[in-house]
């Protein structure tokens, strides 16, 4: 670490001085100039070398980020489909009519699974964030048309709603109002009612939310939406492609889709429980009128008329073809079989971790869940499990906002075969983690150690720092950290 280069001192007026932060520059980039070219074999070899510190996505040892069916044939099919369409662009569907056809078909597949009728329309996007951003834009345009353009439109969402809503609001000049959670970690319906007003352009519910896997009371949110003639968006990025199958298997899944009257739009990710390669999601609207504000057209330049249904313009059709292929291949029965494995792994995990003394948060209906503990340092659990080759995601929560520290688990079908091995490793690790969290009132970030990839090694400390610091300080420090250090 070269400590001579950059000092960032963060000292926001009014905030605790002990959160003064120094950040030092480290150098990790070896390539400092444009390459001279090399043989293909050498290039591939280097790519392989670069991956040496990465987790293996198909190892089943990751309890987050990776949604893997656990089936080699699905991966092989997705890769073939991806390669077949990789070089085609979704920018211009008049050159590649096959893409228009596939897009219509994946929209129908998703819509039929989510109780949509023939009025439902939608578009393929590159991810949940893009789907959400488009729904916000459509709702914003509708709001402006009806209410005029002079106010900042507001989105009322539960504290558990995905940051993609906050990000989209920042991009689109909208404002998020955070509703409290009730005792079961669902959106507190009374708070939502209080927050709704003249400026409300959208209410949001999750099915389920990411942090705890709990499905919001979409029916109650729908009542508010119907009463106030408001737009209700359901974020089913996670649940869209597993909750319907869990229900089919006899699980109690509350109504969350187009069967609920007030639902205007739904986001659902093919690249999560649709089990397709990354870069694949869908945004659905109850009817075409609601989608109007999503579409961007520009004909006043000397080039081709630009027509975009998504945020991104030029993009590979590979991910669309892969999602189309995976769904066509697995079909309803294929997903059902996989959902059964996921459900088995989920139940084993809950029973096992509960027996080991951890505490499940809420009653997650979905495949995603979180555990907390009074007795253990959960961030240390993450560290020690990583040493055993498992990725267990720390959720730092926030002292100030009253969010607990927890460990997150996104359960996938492939976990069915490894869950017992995982629980054995947890049994070994947990006694070592019966300790408290470090005192954070005066921590000097410059003491952090960095690995050869330029990433900080003290993830435990960082998690505790995030828990202890006010979130606006965390956000500010992170922005500087990322800008000055990580991406350079
Ligand atoms: C993953 C996720 C998103 C955002 O999706 P990306 O594909 O990461 O852009 C939104 N909402 C929920 C509930 C999610 O789990």
Short mmCIF file of C-alpha atoms and ligand atoms in Angstrom, two decimals, residues 127-129 132 162 208 210 235 237-238 269 271-272, ligand 1:
data_model
loop_
_atom_site.label_atom_id
_atom_site.label_comp_id
_atom_site.label_asym_id
_atom_site.label_seq_id
_atom_site.Cartn_x
_atom_site.Cartn_y
_atom_site.Cartn_z
CA UNK A 127 -31.95 -6.83 -15.19
CA UNK A 128 -34.22 -6.03 -12.30
CA UNK A 129 -32.82 -2.54 -11.92
CA UNK A 132 -37.75 -1.11 -12.10
CA UNK A 162 -34.61 -2.93 -3.21
CA UNK A 208 -40.60 -11.24 -1.69
CA UNK A 210 -34.41 -9.38 -0.73
CA UNK A 235 -41.24 -6.12 -7.29
CA UNK A 237 -37.65 -9.77 -9.29
CA UNK A 238 -36.90 -12.59 -6.86
CA UNK A 269 -35.94 -11.52 -13.18
CA UNK A 271 -31.65 -14.22 -14.28
CA UNK A 272 -32.68 -15.03 -10.72
C1 LIG B 1 -32.09 -8.50 -7.51
C2 LIG B 1 -33.25 -7.68 -7.15
C3 LIG B 1 -33.51 -6.47 -7.80
C4 LIG B 1 -32.56 -5.81 -8.76
O1 LIG B 1 -32.22 -6.60 -9.78
P1 LIG B 1 -30.82 -6.61 -10.56
O2 LIG B 1 -31.09 -7.71 -11.51
O3 LIG B 1 -29.73 -6.89 -9.60
O4 LIG B 1 -30.69 -5.29 -11.24
C5 LIG B 1 -34.67 -5.81 -7.45
N1 LIG B 1 -35.50 -6.31 -6.51
C6 LIG B 1 -35.25 -7.45 -5.85
C7 LIG B 1 -36.22 -7.93 -4.82
C8 LIG B 1 -34.12 -8.17 -6.15
O5 LIG B 1 -33.85 -9.30 -5.47
#
